[in-house]
PDB file of C-alpha atoms in Angstrom:
ATOM      1  CA  UNK A 542      39.291 134.599 174.184  1.00 61.00           C
ATOM      2  CA  UNK A 543      41.664 132.991 171.700  1.00 62.00           C
ATOM      3  CA  UNK A 544      38.867 130.716 170.543  1.00 64.00           C
ATOM      4  CA  UNK A 545      36.993 133.718 169.158  1.00 68.00           C
ATOM      5  CA  UNK A 546      39.895 135.124 167.158  1.00 68.00           C
ATOM      6  CA  UNK A 547      39.726 134.570 163.415  1.00 63.00           C
ATOM      7  CA  UNK A 548      42.524 132.443 162.018  1.00 63.00           C
ATOM      8  CA  UNK A 549      45.217 134.211 160.084  1.00 63.00           C
ATOM      9  CA  UNK A 550      44.468 134.463 156.376  1.00 57.00           C
ATOM     10  CA  UNK A 551      46.468 132.045 154.311  1.00 56.00           C
ATOM     11  CA  UNK A 552      47.975 133.168 151.074  1.00 53.00           C
ATOM     12  CA  UNK A 553      45.998 131.839 148.102  1.00 48.00           C
ATOM     13  CA  UNK A 554      48.015 129.675 145.768  1.00 45.00           C
ATOM     14  CA  UNK A 555      47.891 130.397 142.085  1.00 46.00           C
ATOM     15  CA  UNK A 556      47.863 127.388 139.787  1.00 48.00           C
ATOM     16  CA  UNK A 557      48.631 128.081 136.167  1.00 47.00           C
ATOM     17  CA  UNK A 558      46.663 125.828 133.844  1.00 54.00           C
ATOM     18  CA  UNK A 559      47.848 125.251 130.314  1.00 56.00           C
ATOM     19  CA  UNK A 560      44.296 124.458 129.174  1.00 55.00           C
ATOM     20  CA  UNK A 561      41.624 127.087 128.639  1.00 61.00           C
ATOM     21  CA  UNK A 562      38.789 126.230 131.035  1.00 60.00           C
ATOM     22  CA  UNK A 563      36.228 128.189 129.007  1.00 64.00           C
ATOM     23  CA  UNK A 564      36.201 125.712 126.115  1.00 64.00           C
ATOM     24  CA  UNK A 565      33.491 123.125 125.467  1.00 58.00           C
ATOM     25  CA  UNK A 566      33.710 120.136 127.761  1.00 61.00           C
ATOM     26  CA  UNK A 567      34.511 122.022 130.941  1.00 70.00           C
ATOM     27  CA  UNK A 568      31.378 121.697 133.035  1.00 69.00           C
ATOM     28  CA  UNK A 569      30.465 122.996 136.475  1.00 69.00           C
ATOM     29  CA  UNK A 570      30.704 121.958 139.245  1.00 70.00           C
ATOM     30  CA  UNK A 571      33.605 119.664 138.361  1.00 68.00           C
ATOM     31  CA  UNK A 572      35.308 122.195 136.105  1.00 70.00           C
ATOM     32  CA  UNK A 573      38.267 120.886 134.199  1.00 71.00           C
ATOM     33  CA  UNK A 574      38.672 117.198 135.083  1.00 73.00           C
ATOM     34  CA  UNK A 575      42.186 115.818 134.738  1.00 74.00           C
ATOM     35  CA  UNK A 576      42.728 113.364 137.613  1.00 77.00           C
ATOM     36  CA  UNK A 577      45.962 111.916 136.213  1.00 80.00           C
ATOM     37  CA  UNK A 578      47.526 115.300 135.488  1.00 78.00           C
ATOM     38  CA  UNK A 579      48.164 114.731 131.781  1.00 77.00           C
ATOM     39  CA  UNK A 580      47.592 118.389 130.960  1.00 77.00           C
ATOM     40  CA  UNK A 581      50.273 119.460 133.394  1.00 76.00           C
ATOM     41  CA  UNK A 582      52.808 116.841 132.306  1.00 80.00           C
ATOM     42  CA  UNK A 583      51.946 116.700 128.566  1.00 78.00           C
ATOM     43  CA  UNK A 584      49.995 119.837 127.601  1.00 72.00           C
ATOM     44  CA  UNK A 585      50.870 119.503 123.916  1.00 73.00           C
ATOM     45  CA  UNK A 586      48.970 116.214 123.632  1.00 79.00           C
ATOM     46  CA  UNK A 587      45.708 117.510 125.160  1.00 78.00           C
ATOM     47  CA  UNK A 588      44.053 118.498 121.859  1.00 77.00           C
ATOM     48  CA  UNK A 589      44.945 115.169 120.262  1.00 79.00           C
ATOM     49  CA  UNK A 590      43.576 113.214 123.224  1.00 81.00           C
ATOM     50  CA  UNK A 591      40.349 115.215 123.065  1.00 78.00           C
ATOM     51  CA  UNK A 592      40.017 114.616 119.280  1.00 80.00           C
ATOM     52  CA  UNK A 593      40.692 110.892 119.623  1.00 80.00           C
ATOM     53  CA  UNK A 594      38.158 110.629 122.465  1.00 82.00           C
ATOM     54  CA  UNK A 595      35.546 112.386 120.316  1.00 80.00           C
ATOM     55  CA  UNK A 596      36.202 110.098 117.357  1.00 79.00           C
ATOM     56  CA  UNK A 597      36.114 106.907 119.423  1.00 83.00           C
ATOM     57  CA  UNK A 598      32.853 108.054 120.990  1.00 85.00           C
ATOM     58  CA  UNK A 599      31.337 108.435 117.534  1.00 81.00           C
ATOM     59  CA  UNK A 600      32.513 104.987 116.462  1.00 82.00           C
ATOM     60  CA  UNK A 601      31.088 103.511 119.680  1.00 88.00           C
ATOM     61  CA  UNK A 602      27.723 105.142 119.004  1.00 89.00           C
ATOM     62  CA  UNK A 603      27.635 103.691 115.477  1.00 86.00           C
ATOM     63  CA  UNK A 604      28.530 100.245 116.814  1.00 87.00           C
ATOM     64  CA  UNK A 605      25.749 100.459 119.384  1.00 91.00           C
ATOM     65  CA  UNK A 606      23.223 101.425 116.699  1.00 92.00           C
ATOM     66  CA  UNK A 607      24.370  98.420 114.653  1.00 87.00           C
ATOM     67  CA  UNK A 608      23.919  96.132 117.646  1.00 87.00           C
ATOM     68  CA  UNK A 609      20.433  97.488 118.349  1.00 91.00           C
ATOM     69  CA  UNK A 610      19.369  97.158 114.705  1.00 91.00           C
ATOM     70  CA  UNK A 611      20.559  93.540 114.587  1.00 87.00           C
ATOM     71  CA  UNK A 612      18.848  92.752 117.905  1.00 88.00           C
ATOM     72  CA  UNK A 613      15.609  94.120 116.425  1.00 91.00           C
ATOM     73  CA  UNK A 614      15.974  91.416 113.742  1.00 87.00           C
ATOM     74  CA  UNK A 615      16.581  93.916 110.948  1.00 90.00           C
ATOM     75  CA  UNK A 616      19.051  91.995 108.807  1.00 89.00           C
ATOM     76  CA  UNK A 617      20.323  91.922 105.266  1.00 89.00           C
ATOM     77  CA  UNK A 618      18.690  89.315 103.050  1.00 92.00           C
ATOM     78  CA  UNK A 619      20.893  86.653 101.577  1.00 92.00           C
ATOM     79  CA  UNK A 620      24.209  85.114 102.518  1.00 93.00           C
ATOM     80  CA  UNK A 621      26.964  86.422 104.743  1.00 89.00           C
ATOM     81  CA  UNK A 622      29.193  83.681 103.380  1.00 90.00           C
ATOM     82  CA  UNK A 623      27.994  81.692 100.383  1.00 91.00           C
ATOM     83  CA  UNK A 624      30.863  79.176 100.686  1.00 91.00           C
ATOM     84  CA  UNK A 625      30.025  78.471 104.345  1.00 90.00           C
ATOM     85  CA  UNK A 626      26.267  78.475 103.593  1.00 93.00           C
ATOM     86  CA  UNK A 627      25.842  81.132 106.303  1.00 93.00           C
ATOM     87  CA  UNK A 628      22.974  83.605 106.009  1.00 93.00           C
ATOM     88  CA  UNK A 629      22.776  86.956 107.774  1.00 89.00           C
ATOM     89  CA  UNK A 630      19.706  85.653 109.601  1.00 89.00           C
ATOM     90  CA  UNK A 631      21.785  82.758 111.025  1.00 91.00           C
ATOM     91  CA  UNK A 632      23.942  85.138 113.076  1.00 90.00           C
ATOM     92  CA  UNK A 633      22.690  85.171 116.693  1.00 91.00           C
ATOM     93  CA  UNK A 634      21.816  88.410 118.460  1.00 89.00           C
ATOM     94  CA  UNK A 635      24.088  90.081 120.994  1.00 84.00           C
ATOM     95  CA  UNK A 636      27.832  89.947 121.395  1.00 83.00           C
ATOM     96  CA  UNK A 637      27.856  86.202 120.756  1.00 88.00           C
ATOM     97  CA  UNK A 638      27.051  86.917 117.110  1.00 87.00           C
ATOM     98  CA  UNK A 639      30.578  88.141 116.319  1.00 87.00           C
ATOM     99  CA  UNK A 640      31.922  84.656 117.072  1.00 91.00           C
ATOM    100  CA  UNK A 641      29.863  83.237 114.195  1.00 91.00           C
ATOM    101  CA  UNK A 642      31.237  85.638 111.569  1.00 92.00           C
ATOM    102  CA  UNK A 643      33.916  83.966 109.393  1.00 93.00           C
ATOM    103  CA  UNK A 644      37.510  85.167 109.639  1.00 93.00           C
ATOM    104  CA  UNK A 645      37.310  86.844 106.222  1.00 92.00           C
ATOM    105  CA  UNK A 646      34.321  88.885 107.450  1.00 91.00           C
ATOM    106  CA  UNK A 647      36.211  89.992 110.569  1.00 93.00           C
ATOM    107  CA  UNK A 648      39.132  90.997 108.344  1.00 96.00           C
ATOM    108  CA  UNK A 649      36.795  93.084 106.159  1.00 93.00           C
ATOM    109  CA  UNK A 650      35.393  94.853 109.238  1.00 89.00           C
ATOM    110  CA  UNK A 651      38.878  95.630 110.556  1.00 92.00           C
ATOM    111  CA  UNK A 652      40.038  96.828 107.117  1.00 95.00           C
ATOM    112  CA  UNK A 653      36.987  99.089 106.741  1.00 90.00           C
ATOM    113  CA  UNK A 654      37.484 100.768 110.096  1.00 84.00           C
ATOM    114  CA  UNK A 655      41.210 101.051 109.409  1.00 87.00           C
ATOM    115  CA  UNK A 656      40.352 103.046 106.267  1.00 87.00           C
ATOM    116  CA  UNK A 657      37.888 105.163 108.255  1.00 80.00           C
ATOM    117  CA  UNK A 658      40.572 105.820 110.872  1.00 78.00           C
ATOM    118  CA  UNK A 659      43.218 106.796 108.355  1.00 80.00           C
ATOM    119  CA  UNK A 660      41.342 108.639 105.622  1.00 79.00           C
ATOM    120  CA  UNK A 661      37.730 109.535 106.400  1.00 75.00           C
ATOM    121  CA  UNK A 662      38.143 110.731 110.001  1.00 72.00           C
ATOM    122  CA  UNK A 663      41.865 111.483 110.270  1.00 69.00           C
ATOM    123  CA  UNK A 664      43.253 111.913 113.784  1.00 66.00           C
ATOM    124  CA  UNK A 665      45.142 115.016 112.625  1.00 70.00           C
ATOM    125  CA  UNK A 666      41.810 116.868 112.355  1.00 68.00           C
ATOM    126  CA  UNK A 667      41.384 118.152 115.912  1.00 69.00           C
ATOM    127  CA  UNK A 668      38.270 120.214 115.169  1.00 68.00           C
ATOM    128  CA  UNK A 669      35.876 117.257 115.116  1.00 66.00           C
ATOM    129  CA  UNK A 670      34.238 118.649 111.971  1.00 70.00           C
ATOM    130  CA  UNK A 671      34.787 116.149 109.188  1.00 65.00           C
ATOM    131  CA  UNK A 672      32.520 117.930 106.707  1.00 67.00           C
ATOM    132  CA  UNK A 673      29.508 115.662 107.132  1.00 65.00           C
ATOM    133  CA  UNK A 674      26.162 116.504 108.676  1.00 66.00           C
ATOM    134  CA  UNK A 675      23.406 114.236 109.890  1.00 63.00           C
ATOM    135  CA  UNK A 676      23.089 110.881 108.129  1.00 63.00           C
ATOM    136  CA  UNK A 677      26.201 111.586 106.026  1.00 62.00           C
ATOM    137  CA  UNK A 678      24.609 114.539 104.198  1.00 64.00           C
ATOM    138  CA  UNK A 679      27.515 116.700 103.124  1.00 62.00           C
ATOM    139  CA  UNK A 680      27.498 120.074 104.817  1.00 61.00           C
ATOM    140  CA  UNK A 681      27.462 123.218 102.748  1.00 64.00           C
ATOM    141  CA  UNK A 682      30.576 125.306 103.147  1.00 57.00           C
ATOM    142  CA  UNK A 683      29.573 128.930 103.199  1.00 53.00           C
ATOM    143  CA  UNK A 684      31.798 131.971 103.284  1.00 44.00           C
TER     144      UNK A 684
END
């Protein structure tokens, strides 16, 4: 007869989350996904991590578009480096192409994205709204 007796009810544990699970990014059925427990150990850094992840995702999407455009053989006319007699069309497709870019060109790319990181899309802006719409058309600010 003991096999037919319901087990004693266990007391439900209450876990206090420091992150609002109703915000964008929390999706069923997984809910709020934090496998390493950063939000419990460092709740103050959650918004910054989310903003940095959003920004890096946008940069990755732009890089992928650039790779696809180059692989479709859509290239600038003229020289990438006049002194090295290197044309844009001489750069091979794919990831191997970056190895053919001169050091000064790599430095220009790094400097450009450093400026983007510091001034155009600052990490202190946690909203993700940098004031630009589609294709860099400035958004109208209405009141």
